[in-house]
C-alpha cells in the first residue's frame, strides 16, 4: 500500500486489531487522527465532554470484553478524560486513550493546550503513558497495549502522538502477531490446591471479578467440594442464584468476619480483597488461604502458610472442575444451609434499615426486568443497597465505579455499554447529584436513538454524605443543592421521561422504556413507596 498519514494508518491498525467503535471529541490538535476513521470502517461516537468519552469507552469494554478506545486532544482533553482512565485502572478495564501532544515543549511557552508534563500526568492514573516519537513507536505501543489487555490484568493505557507526526506520511502498520496466552497456574500448585481443598472440613470460596469467565463451572464446583461462598461486588453472578451455601455479595457486613473465622481454608479467586470489597482490614480468617490472581502485586499480601498462585482464574476453576470429580463425588455440605439463609436475611434487614425504602424498589425492578439486563450504576445509595441484596443471574452484568469511586459514571458508561451490547437491555442508575456531572451525554443517547432507561434516584441531597456527617457528630453542611426539573431537562434533550407514582407504575414504565426507541429518564423519589 502507498504511504498514508500516520493518523490514518493508526485507524486502520486499530480496525485490524478488532476496534469497531471509537469514542471521542475532535479538535485542531488531533484532527489528523480522524482522517482515516471512516475509511477504516470504524464508527466514531461524538461525546459531549471528554469525561463522557472515557466513561463510554469503559462501558463499551465492560459490556463487550473488547478494548474501549477514546480519542482526545492535547492538554484539557486528556485532563478531562483522566478521571475515566483512573476508574478503568482501578477496576481492571481495558481502555486505551490516544491523544495528540505538542511537538516540542521544553523551549517554547504559551502554546495552545500546553502542559508541563502531559504524559506524566496521565501516568498517575494509567498503567503506563508513553509518547510515540515515530510511526514504528506508535505501532509498537498500540500492539503492546492490546497484548497486555489480552494476557495480563487489563488496565488503562495512554499513548500520545505529536501533532506533526500524526500528519506525516507513514508505512502501513505491521501484521498482527500471535498473542501469548494468559499465565496458567503451575501444575504442581494446582495439585497442591486440590489436596488442600479436599482435606478442608469447612472451605469457603471468595469469587471476584477475575473469576467471571469461569462462572459456568462454579455451581458444580461448590457442590463437589461442599464449600460455602461469597462474591465481591464485581463477582456478582459468578455463583448461581439460589446456591444453598452462598452468602452473596455481603463481604462488607462486619459480622461476615465471624463466618470466615469458622473456616479452615479460604480460596480467593480473582479478587484483590480491596478496601471497597471489605471495608475492614482483613477477612477475619485464621486459616490458610489459596489465592489465585493474574496480578503479582495482589499475591504479596499473603501469609506464610498461604498458597499463592499467579495465573488465570478461569483456568484455575476449570482445572478444579476437571480434577476434583476424578477424586471424589459430590461431598456433603460442609456448612449449615440454614445458618447461611439466616445470615443473609439478617444482613438484608440491616441494609434496609441503614438506607430505608430502597430494598422494595430494587425488588420491584428485579421482577420487572429481563434476566439478561445489564446495569451501569453511579455512586448513589440506590446502588449501594442493590449491590448487597440484588442477586445477579449472570456474571459481568452489573458495572459500577468500584475502586476510584467517581461520580458521573453511570450514564455515559451505559451509553457505551448499550452501543456494545446492541439489542441487549441496558439500564443506567444514577443519583440526583452524580447525574449532573455528565447529564449532557443524554444528547448522545438521543442522537443515537438508544433504548436506555435511566433510573434517577432523587432524594434531594447528598444523602450518603449527610448520613456520614451525622454519624461523625458533624452538623450536616453542603449536602443539599437546588435540583432542576429533571423530567423537563430530559425532554429538552429530546428524551422521554416518566415519574412513576408507585411500584406497579415503575414496573410498567421500565418495560415501556426498554421497548421504545430513545432514552427514558425515570425519575424516582422516596415518595414512590407511598403511592
C-alpha positions as a printed Julia matrix, in Angstrom:
531×3 Matrix{Float64}:
   0.0     0.0    0.0
   1.19    3.58  -0.6
   2.1     5.61   2.44
  -0.67    7.41   4.3
  -0.63    9.97   7.1
   0.11    8.25  10.4
  -3.28    9.2   11.87
  -4.99    7.26   9.09
  -2.61    4.33   9.49
  -3.41    4.15  13.2
  -7.14    3.96  12.45
  -6.56    1.08  10.02
  -4.32   -0.63  12.55
  -6.98   -0.36  15.27
  -9.59   -1.8   12.92
  -7.31   -4.74  12.15
  -6.99   -5.32  15.92
 -10.76   -5.56  16.31
 -11.72   -1.97  17.13
 -15.12   -1.1   15.65
 -16.0     1.96  17.75
 -14.0     4.96  18.96
 -15.36    7.48  21.45
 -14.03   11.0   21.46
 -14.07   14.65  20.51
 -12.04   16.05  17.61
 -10.01   19.25  17.94
  -7.44   21.16  15.97
  -4.6    19.18  17.54
  -5.9    15.68  16.91
  -7.71   16.27  13.62
  -5.21   14.07  11.74
  -6.32   11.13  13.89
  -9.74   11.48  12.29
  -8.5    11.31   8.69
  -8.78    7.54   8.4
 -11.61    6.57  10.75
 -14.4     6.23   8.19
 -12.09    4.77   5.56
 -11.06    2.1    8.07
 -14.7     1.24   8.77
 -14.75    2.45  12.38
 -17.75    4.2   13.93
 -16.94    7.34  15.89
 -19.21    8.37  18.77
 -19.1    12.11  19.47
 -19.25   12.64  23.22
 -20.29   15.96  24.74
 -17.3    16.02  27.11
 -14.04   14.06  27.19
 -15.01   12.61  30.56
 -18.08   11.17  28.86
 -15.93    9.75  26.07
 -13.71    7.95  28.59
 -16.65    6.51  30.51
 -18.3     5.4   27.26
 -15.11    3.56  26.31
 -15.13    1.97  29.77
 -18.77    0.87  29.48
 -18.21   -0.47  25.98
 -15.23   -2.5   27.21
 -17.15   -3.94  30.17
 -20.13   -4.89  28.01
 -18.14   -6.48  25.18
 -14.89   -7.68  26.71
 -13.08   -5.78  23.95
 -10.86   -2.75  24.41
 -12.57    0.62  24.65
 -10.76    3.35  22.71
 -11.0     7.12  23.2
  -9.53    9.9   21.05
  -8.86   13.17  22.9
  -6.92   16.35  22.3
  -3.82   17.76  23.91
  -3.96   19.28  27.4
  -7.51   19.81  28.64
  -8.89   16.96  26.52
  -6.58   14.48  28.16
  -7.08   16.04  31.6
 -10.84   15.71  31.23
 -10.54   12.01  30.49
  -8.11   11.25  33.32
 -10.98   10.51  35.72
 -12.33    7.71  33.49
  -8.79    6.46  32.95
  -8.32    6.29  36.71
 -11.58    4.4   37.05
 -10.59    1.91  34.35
  -7.22    1.38  36.01
  -8.84    0.77  39.39
 -11.43   -1.7   38.09
  -9.22   -3.54  35.59
 -10.96   -2.36  32.41
  -9.15   -2.33  29.03
  -9.35    1.33  27.97
  -6.86    2.91  25.59
  -6.72    6.69  25.28
  -4.88    8.1   22.29
  -4.23   11.83  22.47
  -2.33   14.38  20.49
   0.55   16.25  22.1
   2.68   19.28  21.29
   5.73   18.65  19.12
   8.04   20.49  21.49
   7.54   21.99  24.96
  10.98   22.4   26.53
  11.97   25.62  24.71
   8.55   27.14  23.95
   5.92   28.55  26.28
   2.41   29.85  25.8
   1.32   27.24  23.26
  -2.31   26.22  22.96
  -3.16   23.38  25.39
   0.38   23.28  26.77
   1.11   21.21  29.88
   4.32   20.84  31.86
   4.28   17.05  31.53
   1.26   15.65  29.73
   2.47   12.03  29.57
   3.49   12.2   33.22
   0.07   13.49  34.23
  -1.66   10.54  32.54
   0.88    8.17  34.1
  -0.63    8.92  37.52
  -3.92    7.22  36.54
  -2.88    4.72  33.85
  -0.77    1.6   33.93
   1.52    3.4   31.55
   1.58    6.57  29.45
   4.04    6.93  26.6
   4.79    9.27  23.71
   5.22    7.82  20.23
   8.03    9.71  18.53
   7.92    7.71  15.3
   5.38    5.7   13.36
   7.05    2.45  14.38
   6.88    3.51  18.03
   3.16    4.26  17.7
   2.54    0.83  16.19
   4.63   -0.87  18.88
   2.78    0.9   21.72
  -0.63    0.01  20.29
   0.33   -3.65  19.95
   1.82   -3.57  23.43
  -1.45   -2.25  24.83
  -3.6    -4.88  23.11
  -1.22   -7.69  24.08
  -1.32   -6.64  27.72
  -5.11   -6.32  27.62
  -5.31   -9.93  26.47
  -2.65  -11.51  28.67
  -2.48   -9.58  31.95
  -4.91   -7.81  34.21
  -6.32   -5.17  31.85
  -5.77   -1.6   32.96
  -5.97    1.77  31.21
  -3.13    2.91  28.93
  -2.35    6.24  27.26
  -0.46    6.91  24.04
   0.25   10.44  22.84
   1.19   11.3   19.28
   2.9    14.6   18.36
   0.76   16.79  16.11
   3.25   16.91  13.22
   3.92   13.17  13.4
   0.19   12.35  13.16
   0.04   14.18   9.83
   3.3    12.82   8.41
   3.38   10.01   5.84
   3.99    6.56   7.22
   4.16    2.98   6.01
   1.44    0.5    6.92
   1.32   -0.91  10.41
   2.87   -4.36  10.81
   0.82   -7.52  10.56
  -0.85   -8.86  13.68
   1.44  -11.15  15.65
   0.16  -14.13  17.67
  -0.52  -13.1   21.25
   0.76  -15.19  24.16
  -1.76  -16.85  26.45
  -2.53  -15.66  29.95
  -0.25  -17.19  32.59
  -1.54  -20.63  33.56
  -1.44  -21.89  37.15
   1.53  -24.27  37.58
   0.52  -27.93  37.7
   2.32  -28.54  40.98
   0.38  -25.73  42.65
  -2.88  -26.97  41.15
  -2.28  -30.39  42.65
  -1.46  -28.8   46.0
  -4.61  -26.65  45.85
  -6.85  -29.65  45.12
  -5.32  -31.59  48.01
  -5.88  -28.66  50.39
  -9.5   -28.16  49.27
 -10.43  -31.83  49.65
  -8.74  -32.03  53.06
 -10.63  -28.99  54.39
 -13.62  -29.5   56.67
 -15.1   -26.02  56.18
 -13.71  -24.47  52.99
 -15.08  -21.18  51.7
 -14.6   -19.59  48.29
 -14.47  -15.86  47.56
 -15.08  -15.08  43.88
 -14.06  -11.72  42.43
 -14.46  -10.08  39.06
 -11.47  -12.05  37.77
 -13.48  -15.27  38.12
 -16.26  -14.19  35.76
 -15.04  -16.16  32.74
 -15.13  -19.42  34.73
 -18.59  -18.87  36.18
 -20.16  -21.77  34.27
 -18.28  -24.35  36.37
 -18.7   -22.68  39.76
 -22.07  -24.19  40.68
 -20.85  -27.77  40.2
 -17.55  -26.95  41.87
 -19.33  -25.79  45.02
 -21.46  -28.95  45.07
 -18.41  -31.17  44.6
 -16.47  -29.53  47.44
 -19.34  -28.77  49.84
 -17.87  -25.29  50.23
 -19.62  -22.06  51.13
 -19.09  -18.95  49.05
 -19.05  -15.17  48.97
 -18.68  -12.9   45.96
 -17.24   -9.43  45.77
 -19.47   -6.8   44.19
 -17.64   -7.27  40.87
 -18.09  -11.04  41.17
 -21.88  -10.97  41.48
 -23.44  -13.58  39.22
 -20.47  -15.95  39.36
 -22.31  -18.14  41.89
 -25.71  -19.41  40.65
 -28.72  -17.72  42.24
 -30.14  -19.92  44.98
 -26.95  -21.81  45.75
 -27.73  -23.0   49.3
 -24.34  -22.19  50.81
 -23.81  -18.82  49.13
 -23.59  -15.81  51.44
 -23.85  -13.46  48.42
 -22.08  -10.14  47.95
 -22.09   -9.36  51.67
 -18.37   -9.22  52.48
 -18.81   -5.67  53.76
 -21.15   -6.81  56.55
 -18.94   -6.54  59.62
 -20.01   -9.85  61.12
 -19.12  -11.71  57.93
 -15.71  -11.8   59.62
 -17.2   -14.27  62.11
 -18.09  -16.57  59.2
 -14.51  -16.57  57.96
 -13.28  -17.23  61.49
 -15.05  -20.62  61.27
 -13.35  -21.62  58.01
 -10.31  -23.88  57.86
  -9.47  -22.87  54.27
 -10.26  -19.78  52.18
  -9.95  -19.89  48.39
  -9.88  -16.34  46.96
 -10.17  -16.4   43.18
  -9.65  -13.3   41.04
 -10.12  -10.69  43.75
  -7.96   -8.01  45.34
  -9.97   -8.21  48.58
  -9.68   -4.44  48.47
 -10.97   -1.87  50.93
 -14.05   -1.33  48.79
 -14.79   -5.07  48.99
 -14.44   -5.48  52.74
 -14.48   -2.08  54.47
 -12.24   -3.62  57.11
  -8.57   -4.54  57.29
  -8.93   -8.29  56.65
 -11.42  -11.09  56.04
 -11.31  -12.33  59.61
  -9.94  -15.8   58.83
  -7.4   -17.65  60.96
  -6.66  -20.38  58.43
  -4.58  -20.83  55.27
  -5.69  -19.16  52.06
  -5.32  -20.24  48.46
  -5.09  -17.06  46.45
  -5.28  -17.03  42.66
  -4.67  -13.86  40.66
  -3.03  -12.61  37.47
  -1.57   -9.62  39.3
   1.56  -10.43  41.31
   1.11   -7.28  43.4
  -2.02   -8.88  44.87
  -0.13  -12.02  45.85
   2.44  -10.23  48.0
  -0.31   -9.75  50.59
  -0.22  -13.44  51.53
   0.83  -15.13  54.78
   3.45  -17.81  55.39
   1.05  -20.78  55.16
  -0.89  -19.49  52.14
  -0.71  -20.98  48.66
  -0.19  -18.08  46.24
  -0.86  -18.88  42.6
  -0.15  -16.4   39.82
  -2.33  -17.39  36.92
  -5.62  -17.07  35.11
  -8.6   -17.54  37.44
 -10.68  -19.15  34.7
  -8.0   -21.75  34.04
  -7.75  -22.46  37.77
 -11.5   -23.01  38.15
 -11.71  -25.24  35.08
  -8.78  -27.3   36.3
 -10.53  -27.83  39.64
 -13.78  -28.75  37.88
 -11.95  -31.43  35.88
  -9.66  -32.78  38.59
 -11.86  -32.89  41.68
 -14.55  -35.25  40.22
 -11.74  -37.72  39.49
 -11.01  -37.87  43.22
 -14.38  -37.54  44.87
 -18.11  -37.44  44.14
 -20.21  -34.56  45.46
 -19.36  -34.06  49.12
 -21.91  -33.47  51.83
 -22.29  -29.76  52.59
 -19.54  -28.54  54.9
 -21.7   -25.67  56.15
 -25.24  -25.42  57.52
 -27.56  -24.03  54.84
 -29.98  -22.74  57.48
 -27.19  -20.67  59.04
 -26.38  -19.21  55.62
 -30.04  -18.37  54.96
 -30.41  -16.77  58.4
 -27.28  -14.64  57.92
 -28.44  -13.41  54.53
 -31.87  -12.49  55.89
 -30.28  -10.61  58.79
 -27.9    -8.71  56.52
 -30.7    -7.83  54.11
 -32.68   -6.37  57.01
 -29.62   -4.4   58.15
 -29.18   -3.0   54.65
 -32.81   -1.92  54.54
 -32.55   -0.28  57.97
 -29.4     1.63  57.06
 -30.84    3.13  53.87
 -34.62    2.78  54.24
 -37.01    2.36  51.34
 -34.61    1.2   48.62
 -34.9    -2.58  49.06
 -38.56   -2.82  47.91
 -37.78   -0.66  44.87
 -34.91   -2.99  43.96
 -37.23   -5.98  44.34
 -39.82   -4.4   42.04
 -37.21   -3.6   39.39
 -35.71   -7.07  39.58
 -39.12   -8.62  38.92
 -39.85   -6.25  36.04
 -36.6    -6.52  34.08
 -35.32   -9.36  31.86
 -32.59  -11.58  33.34
 -30.13  -10.52  30.67
 -30.38   -6.82  31.6
 -27.01   -5.13  32.06
 -26.74   -2.35  34.65
 -24.4     0.59  34.97
 -24.68    2.37  38.31
 -23.25    5.51  39.83
 -22.05    6.34  43.32
 -25.5     6.55  44.89
 -27.27    4.99  47.86
 -29.57    3.11  45.5
 -26.58    1.24  44.07
 -25.03    0.66  47.48
 -28.16   -1.2   48.57
 -28.62   -3.06  45.28
 -25.04   -4.35  45.29
 -25.75   -6.26  48.51
 -29.31   -7.55  48.09
 -29.82   -7.96  44.34
 -28.57  -11.39  43.26
 -27.46  -11.36  39.64
 -28.44  -14.32  37.44
 -25.49  -13.65  35.12
 -21.92  -12.54  35.8
 -20.47   -9.26  34.49
 -23.94   -7.72  34.2
 -23.71   -5.05  36.89
 -20.99   -2.46  36.42
 -20.1     0.15  38.99
 -17.2     2.57  39.61
 -15.87    0.45  42.48
 -12.32    1.45  43.32
 -11.84    5.01  42.1
 -15.43    5.75  43.03
 -16.16    8.61  40.68
 -19.49   10.35  40.3
 -20.96   10.74  36.82
 -20.11    7.23  35.63
 -23.49    5.61  35.06
 -25.0     7.49  32.1
 -22.01    7.62  29.72
 -20.88    4.11  30.68
 -24.38    2.8   29.98
 -24.3     4.52  26.59
 -21.03    2.75  25.79
 -22.47   -0.5   27.11
 -25.61   -0.16  25.0
 -23.58    0.6   21.88
 -21.51   -2.51  22.54
 -24.44   -4.7   23.58
 -26.79   -3.9   20.73
 -30.21   -5.38  21.45
 -29.29   -6.42  24.98
 -31.32   -4.5   27.61
 -29.19   -1.9   29.41
 -30.22    0.27  32.38
 -28.42    3.22  33.97
 -28.87    4.03  37.67
 -27.74    7.42  38.96
 -28.35    9.69  41.91
 -29.64   13.22  41.57
 -26.25   14.78  42.32
 -23.93   12.48  40.37
 -26.23   12.52  37.33
 -25.48   16.2   36.86
 -21.76   15.51  36.35
 -22.37   14.02  32.91
 -26.03   14.66  32.09
 -25.05   16.33  28.81
 -24.36   12.85  27.41
 -28.14   12.46  27.19
 -27.66   14.18  23.85
 -25.59   11.24  22.62
 -28.23    8.7   23.67
 -30.95   10.74  21.92
 -28.83   11.26  18.83
 -28.23    7.52  18.5
 -31.79    6.51  19.39
 -30.62    4.21  22.19
 -33.33    2.37  24.1
 -31.92    3.2   27.5
 -33.91    3.61  30.73
 -32.12    5.92  33.16
 -33.3     5.46  36.74
 -32.69    8.74  38.56
 -32.82    8.2   42.33
 -33.66   11.65  43.66
 -33.58   12.07  47.43
 -32.84   15.78  47.05
 -29.41   15.71  48.67
 -26.06   14.02  49.08
 -27.72   11.62  51.49
 -24.76    9.3   51.97
 -22.55   12.25  52.94
 -25.23   13.67  55.21
 -25.51   10.3   56.98
 -21.73   10.16  57.34
 -21.67   13.62  58.91
 -24.41   12.67  61.36
 -22.53    9.5   62.35
 -19.43   11.65  62.91
 -21.45   14.14  65.01
 -20.91   16.88  62.43
 -23.79   19.21  61.67
 -24.76   18.39  58.05
 -23.32   21.02  55.75
 -23.09   21.43  51.96
 -25.2    18.35  51.28
 -28.25   19.99  49.68
 -28.2    21.6   46.24
 -31.02   23.0   44.15
 -32.09   20.44  41.57
 -33.63   21.18  38.18
 -36.86   19.65  36.98
 -35.14   16.51  35.72
 -38.02   15.39  33.53
 -38.21   18.71  31.72
 -34.44   18.68  31.35
 -34.54   15.24  29.74
 -37.34   16.34  27.43
 -35.28   19.38  26.41
 -32.67   16.96  25.08
 -35.36   15.02  23.21
 -35.55   12.13  25.67
 -38.73   10.69  27.13
 -39.42   10.99  30.85
 -41.66    9.48  33.49
 -42.44    9.95  37.21
 -44.0     6.69  38.38
 -46.26    7.21  41.38
 -45.9     3.69  42.79
 -44.02    0.44  42.29
 -46.59   -1.0   39.89
 -46.23    2.06  37.65
 -42.45    1.79  37.91
 -42.56   -1.73  36.51
 -44.72   -0.66  33.57
 -42.56    2.39  32.87
 -39.42    0.25  32.74
 -40.96   -2.25  30.33
 -42.1     0.59  28.07
 -38.73    2.32  28.24
 -36.9    -0.83  27.15
 -39.24   -1.24  24.18
 -39.16    2.26  22.75
 -36.52    3.97  20.66
 -34.52    6.57  22.51
 -33.64    7.05  26.19
 -36.18    7.48  29.01
 -35.4     9.27  32.24
 -37.3     7.55  35.06
 -37.49    9.97  37.97
 -37.84    8.05  41.25
 -38.11    9.61  44.71
 -38.61    8.02  48.16
 -42.29    9.03  47.89
 -42.84    6.21  45.38
 -43.42    3.84  48.29
 -46.41    5.87  49.44
 -48.06    5.98  46.03
